Coordinates of C-alpha atoms in Angstrom, one line a residue:
M1 CA -64.1 194.8 -137.3
R2 CA -64.4 198.1 -135.4
A3 CA -63.8 197.8 -131.7
L4 CA -63.0 199.8 -128.6
Y5 CA -59.6 198.7 -127.6
K6 CA -57.2 199.1 -124.7
P7 CA -53.8 198.4 -126.3
E8 CA -51.7 198.6 -123.1
A9 CA -52.0 198.7 -119.4
A10 CA -52.6 202.5 -119.2
P11 CA -55.6 204.9 -119.1
G12 CA -57.8 205.3 -122.1
L13 CA -59.4 203.4 -125.0
V14 CA -59.3 203.8 -128.7
M15 CA -61.7 203.0 -131.5
T16 CA -59.8 201.0 -134.0
E17 CA -59.8 198.1 -136.5
R18 CA -59.2 194.7 -134.9
P19 CA -59.2 191.2 -136.5
D20 CA -62.5 189.5 -136.6
P21 CA -62.7 186.9 -133.9
V22 CA -62.9 183.2 -135.0
P23 CA -65.0 180.9 -132.8
T24 CA -63.7 177.5 -131.7
E25 CA -65.8 174.4 -132.0
D26 CA -67.6 175.1 -128.7
E27 CA -68.2 178.8 -129.3
V28 CA -70.5 181.1 -131.2
L29 CA -69.8 184.2 -133.2
I30 CA -72.2 187.1 -132.4
R31 CA -72.8 190.4 -134.2
V32 CA -73.2 192.9 -131.4
L33 CA -76.3 195.2 -131.7
R34 CA -76.2 197.0 -128.3
T35 CA -73.9 197.2 -125.3
G36 CA -74.4 198.7 -121.9
I37 CA -71.7 200.6 -120.0
C38 CA -71.0 199.2 -116.6
G39 CA -68.9 200.6 -113.7
T40 CA -66.3 198.0 -114.5
D41 CA -65.9 199.5 -117.9
L42 CA -65.3 203.0 -116.4
H43 CA -62.6 201.5 -114.1
I44 CA -61.0 199.9 -117.2
R45 CA -61.0 203.2 -119.1
R46 CA -59.5 205.1 -116.1
W47 CA -57.1 202.2 -115.4
D48 CA -57.3 202.7 -111.6
D49 CA -55.8 200.4 -109.0
W50 CA -58.6 197.8 -109.4
A51 CA -58.2 197.6 -113.1
A52 CA -54.5 197.3 -112.9
S53 CA -54.8 194.4 -110.5
A54 CA -57.7 192.5 -112.3
V55 CA -57.7 193.3 -116.0
T56 CA -55.6 191.6 -118.7
A57 CA -54.4 194.1 -121.4
P58 CA -54.4 194.4 -124.4
L59 CA -58.1 194.0 -124.3
V60 CA -61.5 194.7 -125.9
P61 CA -63.7 195.5 -122.8
G62 CA -67.5 195.3 -122.5
H63 CA -69.7 192.5 -121.1
E64 CA -73.3 193.8 -121.2
F65 CA -74.6 193.1 -124.7
C66 CA -77.3 191.9 -127.0
G67 CA -76.6 190.6 -130.4
E68 CA -77.4 188.2 -133.3
V69 CA -75.7 184.9 -133.8
V70 CA -73.9 184.7 -137.1
E71 CA -71.9 181.5 -136.7
V72 CA -72.1 178.4 -134.5
G73 CA -69.3 176.0 -133.7
P74 CA -70.0 172.3 -134.4
A75 CA -70.0 171.3 -130.7
V76 CA -72.6 174.0 -129.7
R77 CA -76.1 172.8 -129.0
D78 CA -79.4 174.7 -128.8
V79 CA -78.1 177.9 -130.4
A80 CA -78.8 178.7 -134.0
V81 CA -77.7 181.3 -136.6
G82 CA -80.1 184.2 -136.4
D83 CA -80.9 183.9 -132.7
L84 CA -81.2 187.1 -130.6
V85 CA -78.9 186.5 -127.6
S86 CA -77.3 188.0 -124.5
G87 CA -74.5 186.2 -122.6
E88 CA -73.3 185.2 -119.2
G89 CA -69.9 186.9 -119.0
H90 CA -68.5 184.7 -116.2
I91 CA -66.6 181.9 -118.1
V92 CA -66.0 179.1 -115.6
C93 CA -63.5 176.2 -115.5
G94 CA -66.0 173.4 -115.1
T95 CA -63.7 171.3 -112.9
C96 CA -63.3 173.0 -109.5
R97 CA -65.4 171.8 -106.6
N98 CA -68.1 174.5 -107.0
C99 CA -68.4 173.9 -110.8
R100 CA -68.8 170.2 -110.3
A101 CA -71.4 170.7 -107.7
G102 CA -73.5 172.9 -110.0
R103 CA -72.5 176.2 -108.3
R104 CA -70.8 177.6 -111.3
Q105 CA -71.3 181.2 -110.2
M106 CA -68.8 180.4 -107.4
C107 CA -66.1 179.1 -109.7
I108 CA -62.6 179.8 -108.3
R109 CA -61.1 180.2 -111.8
T110 CA -63.7 182.5 -113.4
R111 CA -62.5 184.5 -116.4
G112 CA -64.6 187.6 -117.2
L113 CA -65.8 188.6 -120.7
G114 CA -64.3 192.1 -121.3
V115 CA -62.0 191.7 -118.3
Q116 CA -59.7 188.8 -118.9
R117 CA -60.8 188.0 -122.5
D118 CA -62.0 190.2 -125.4
G119 CA -65.5 191.5 -124.8
A120 CA -68.5 193.2 -126.4
F121 CA -67.4 196.7 -127.3
A122 CA -67.0 195.6 -130.8
E123 CA -68.9 194.7 -133.9
L124 CA -68.3 191.0 -133.3
L125 CA -67.5 188.8 -130.3
T126 CA -67.1 185.1 -129.5
L127 CA -68.5 183.4 -126.5
P128 CA -68.7 179.7 -125.4
G129 CA -72.1 178.3 -126.4
A130 CA -72.7 177.3 -122.8
N131 CA -72.7 181.0 -121.9
V132 CA -75.1 182.1 -124.5
W133 CA -78.7 183.1 -123.5
V134 CA -81.2 182.8 -126.3
H135 CA -84.2 185.2 -126.2
H136 CA -87.0 182.9 -127.3
G137 CA -89.6 185.7 -127.0
P138 CA -89.5 189.3 -128.4
V139 CA -87.0 191.4 -126.5
D140 CA -85.9 194.9 -127.3
P141 CA -82.1 194.9 -127.9
E142 CA -81.7 197.6 -125.4
V143 CA -83.4 195.5 -122.7
G144 CA -81.4 192.5 -123.9
A145 CA -78.2 194.5 -123.3
M146 CA -79.3 194.9 -119.7
F147 CA -79.7 191.2 -118.9
D148 CA -76.3 191.0 -117.3
P149 CA -77.0 193.8 -114.7
L150 CA -80.6 192.8 -114.4
G151 CA -79.3 189.4 -113.4
N152 CA -77.3 191.0 -110.6
A153 CA -80.4 192.9 -109.4
V154 CA -82.6 189.8 -109.5
H155 CA -80.0 187.6 -107.7
T156 CA -79.7 190.3 -105.0
A157 CA -83.4 191.1 -104.7
L158 CA -84.3 187.4 -104.4
A159 CA -81.4 186.4 -102.1
F160 CA -83.9 186.4 -99.2
P161 CA -87.7 186.2 -99.2
V162 CA -89.3 189.7 -99.6
V163 CA -93.0 188.9 -99.7
G164 CA -94.6 191.2 -97.1
E165 CA -91.2 192.4 -95.9
D166 CA -89.8 196.0 -95.6
V167 CA -86.9 196.5 -97.9
L168 CA -84.1 199.1 -97.8
V169 CA -82.0 199.6 -101.0
T170 CA -78.9 201.8 -100.5
G171 CA -77.7 203.0 -103.9
C172 CA -80.0 203.9 -106.8
G173 CA -77.7 203.3 -109.7
P174 CA -79.1 201.2 -112.5
I175 CA -78.8 197.9 -110.7
G176 CA -80.2 199.4 -107.4
L177 CA -83.1 200.8 -109.4
M178 CA -83.7 197.4 -111.0
A179 CA -83.6 195.8 -107.6
I180 CA -86.3 198.2 -106.4
A181 CA -88.5 197.2 -109.3
V182 CA -87.9 193.5 -108.7
A183 CA -88.7 193.8 -104.9
R184 CA -91.9 195.6 -105.7
H185 CA -92.8 193.0 -108.3
A186 CA -92.0 190.2 -105.8
G187 CA -94.4 191.5 -103.1
A188 CA -92.4 193.6 -100.7
R189 CA -94.6 195.7 -98.3
F190 CA -92.4 198.9 -98.2
V191 CA -89.4 199.7 -100.4
V192 CA -87.2 202.6 -99.5
G193 CA -84.3 203.7 -101.8
T194 CA -81.4 205.9 -100.8
D195 CA -79.0 207.9 -102.9
V196 CA -77.4 211.4 -103.2
S197 CA -78.6 212.0 -106.8
A198 CA -81.9 213.8 -107.2
N199 CA -82.4 212.3 -110.7
R200 CA -81.8 208.8 -109.5
L201 CA -84.1 209.3 -106.5
A202 CA -86.9 210.4 -108.8
M203 CA -86.3 207.2 -110.9
A204 CA -86.5 205.1 -107.7
T205 CA -90.0 206.4 -107.2
D206 CA -90.8 205.5 -110.8
M207 CA -89.5 202.0 -110.1
G208 CA -92.0 201.5 -107.3
A209 CA -90.2 202.8 -104.2
D210 CA -92.5 204.0 -101.5
L211 CA -89.9 206.6 -100.4
A212 CA -86.7 207.8 -102.1
V213 CA -84.4 209.4 -99.6
D214 CA -81.4 211.8 -100.0
V215 CA -78.9 210.6 -97.5
R216 CA -76.2 213.3 -97.8
G217 CA -77.1 214.2 -94.2
T218 CA -76.3 217.4 -92.3
A219 CA -74.0 218.5 -89.5
T220 CA -76.5 217.0 -87.0
Q221 CA -77.9 214.1 -89.0
T222 CA -76.0 211.0 -90.2
P223 CA -77.2 208.9 -93.1
A224 CA -78.4 206.4 -90.5
D225 CA -80.5 209.1 -88.9
V226 CA -82.0 210.1 -92.2
V227 CA -83.0 206.5 -92.9
R228 CA -84.5 206.2 -89.5
G229 CA -86.7 209.2 -90.3
A230 CA -87.9 207.5 -93.4
Q231 CA -89.1 204.6 -91.3
H232 CA -91.1 206.9 -89.2
T233 CA -92.6 208.6 -92.3
L234 CA -93.9 205.2 -93.4
G235 CA -95.2 204.3 -90.0
M236 CA -92.8 201.4 -89.5
R237 CA -92.6 200.4 -85.9
E238 CA -89.5 198.2 -86.3
G239 CA -86.5 198.1 -88.5
F240 CA -86.1 196.9 -92.1
D241 CA -86.4 193.1 -92.7
V242 CA -84.2 192.9 -95.8
G243 CA -81.5 195.2 -97.1
F244 CA -79.8 195.4 -100.5
E245 CA -76.5 197.3 -100.3
M246 CA -75.8 198.3 -103.9
S247 CA -73.6 201.4 -103.6
G248 CA -70.3 200.4 -102.0
A249 CA -70.3 203.9 -100.3
P250 CA -68.5 203.9 -97.0
S251 CA -71.6 205.1 -95.1
A252 CA -74.1 202.7 -96.7
L253 CA -73.5 199.4 -94.9
P254 CA -73.1 200.9 -91.4
S255 CA -76.3 202.9 -92.0
M256 CA -78.1 199.8 -93.1
V257 CA -76.9 197.7 -90.2
A258 CA -78.1 200.4 -87.8
N259 CA -81.6 200.3 -89.3
M260 CA -82.3 196.6 -89.6
N261 CA -84.8 194.7 -87.5
H262 CA -83.5 191.9 -85.3
G263 CA -82.9 188.9 -87.5
G264 CA -82.7 191.1 -90.6
R265 CA -80.9 189.9 -93.7
I266 CA -78.6 192.0 -95.9
A267 CA -77.6 191.1 -99.5
M268 CA -74.4 193.1 -100.4
L269 CA -73.6 193.7 -104.1
G270 CA -71.9 197.1 -103.9
L271 CA -68.1 196.8 -104.1
P272 CA -66.4 199.1 -101.5
S273 CA -63.5 201.2 -102.8
S274 CA -61.9 201.0 -99.4
A275 CA -62.3 199.3 -96.0
I276 CA -65.7 200.0 -94.2
A277 CA -66.0 200.3 -90.5
V278 CA -69.1 198.3 -89.4
D279 CA -70.4 197.9 -85.9
W280 CA -70.1 194.1 -85.8
G281 CA -71.5 194.1 -82.3
L282 CA -74.8 195.1 -83.8
V283 CA -74.5 192.4 -86.4
V284 CA -74.1 189.8 -83.6
T285 CA -76.6 191.2 -81.0
H286 CA -79.2 191.9 -83.7
M287 CA -78.6 188.5 -85.3
L288 CA -78.2 189.9 -88.8
T289 CA -77.2 187.9 -91.8
V290 CA -74.9 189.5 -94.4
K291 CA -74.5 187.7 -97.7
G292 CA -72.1 188.7 -100.5
I293 CA -73.5 188.7 -104.0
Y294 CA -71.3 188.6 -107.1
G295 CA -72.9 188.1 -110.5
R296 CA -75.8 185.8 -111.0
E297 CA -76.8 182.1 -110.6
M298 CA -76.0 180.2 -113.8
F299 CA -78.6 179.9 -115.2
E300 CA -81.5 179.9 -112.8
T301 CA -81.3 183.7 -112.4
W302 CA -81.5 184.1 -116.2
Q303 CA -84.6 181.9 -116.3
T304 CA -86.2 183.8 -113.5
M305 CA -85.6 187.3 -115.0
S306 CA -86.8 186.2 -118.4
S307 CA -90.0 184.7 -116.9
M308 CA -90.6 187.9 -114.8
L309 CA -90.3 190.2 -117.8
Q310 CA -92.5 187.9 -119.9
S311 CA -95.2 187.8 -117.2
S312 CA -95.4 191.4 -116.1
S313 CA -95.8 194.4 -118.5
T314 CA -95.3 196.7 -115.5
L315 CA -91.9 195.3 -114.8
R316 CA -91.0 195.3 -118.5
D317 CA -91.9 199.0 -118.8
R318 CA -89.9 199.9 -115.7
I319 CA -86.8 198.0 -116.7
G320 CA -87.0 199.4 -120.3
S321 CA -87.3 203.0 -118.9
L322 CA -83.9 202.7 -117.3
V323 CA -82.2 203.3 -120.6
T324 CA -81.9 207.0 -120.4
E325 CA -79.2 207.8 -123.0
R326 CA -78.3 206.1 -126.3
F327 CA -75.2 206.8 -128.4
P328 CA -73.9 205.5 -131.8
A329 CA -70.7 203.6 -131.4
R330 CA -68.8 206.4 -133.1
Q331 CA -69.7 208.6 -130.1
W332 CA -68.4 206.2 -127.5
E333 CA -66.5 209.0 -125.7
R334 CA -69.7 210.9 -125.1
A335 CA -71.4 207.6 -123.9
F336 CA -68.6 206.9 -121.4
D337 CA -68.7 210.5 -120.1
A338 CA -72.4 210.3 -119.6
A339 CA -72.1 207.0 -117.7
A340 CA -69.4 208.5 -115.5
T341 CA -71.7 211.3 -114.2
A342 CA -73.5 208.7 -112.1
D343 CA -76.6 210.8 -112.3
G344 CA -79.0 208.9 -114.6
G345 CA -80.1 205.5 -115.8
K346 CA -78.4 203.1 -118.2
V347 CA -76.2 204.3 -121.0
V348 CA -76.4 202.1 -124.2
I349 CA -74.1 202.1 -127.2
D350 CA -75.6 201.2 -130.6
W351 CA -73.1 199.1 -132.7
T352 CA -75.2 199.3 -135.8
E353 CA -74.1 202.9 -136.1
I354 CA -70.3 202.9 -136.2

């Protein structure tokens, strides 16, 4: 099969021939149709400090995918040849305390598809049957390839009740944009998105944000001041009730903390690249809750996002519109370069065009 491959622990990827994977008795073999490029994949290509510490090379990366089942191991249930599927990329041990308690997303021995085992940037991949999500209704393969990041967005956006609440979303990358759409769908009163990309701020408005705010600031205005101005524009008399920190930017969490109402709740998905200085005095005196989010709930989040897409044409259209660039697999370098600009929506690779 053709695959994007990292042959050694060093920068770069190569498109090359690799042996077809062979499923074990509890795995399925999937012919990949589409893959999405994630920030994790960009780290792996660059081979930065995070990748060097977390990734096992040699490796076929990639974990956001949609494909068709071509073989099913004898121990797999409820998955059939021909099924259109996506997959949960966190492969858990099943025996740690959290796994045994049903909190599989908190497994202490998680192995990541495309991180610690060969992933989806290939014509074929294997995945444990328990990790396969079957699309029982019609789903565009490009949307199916976004189910992994959509799960992150849904898990973050529904970490706290948002009905009638005022929501601040810092970071309008693809997952932040999805979270805006989900918060709007779920009944938030006001939704404000912040970023430094004009294109992504325009997309935030398309996703349903009431305001999309450029927080680059000035010599006299910090990002926190800019967000405070947005509150006044909307006529908000108090701070935000719920925050989704999606960017990992050093200024984002301090700005969010400074603009939360007393008793506010923050769901934090963005991974900081370095330590962040937070006014923990405000966290205490304003009685804020900060919750870390990593991945999705297995598999309640998958059920929730499937149901939401099935029940709302508006949400389906908004999520589908986030695919802004498509490339055949043979143009994978262009695809990665487009994703690295951090100035648009989701970049998808078509594996039916090698």
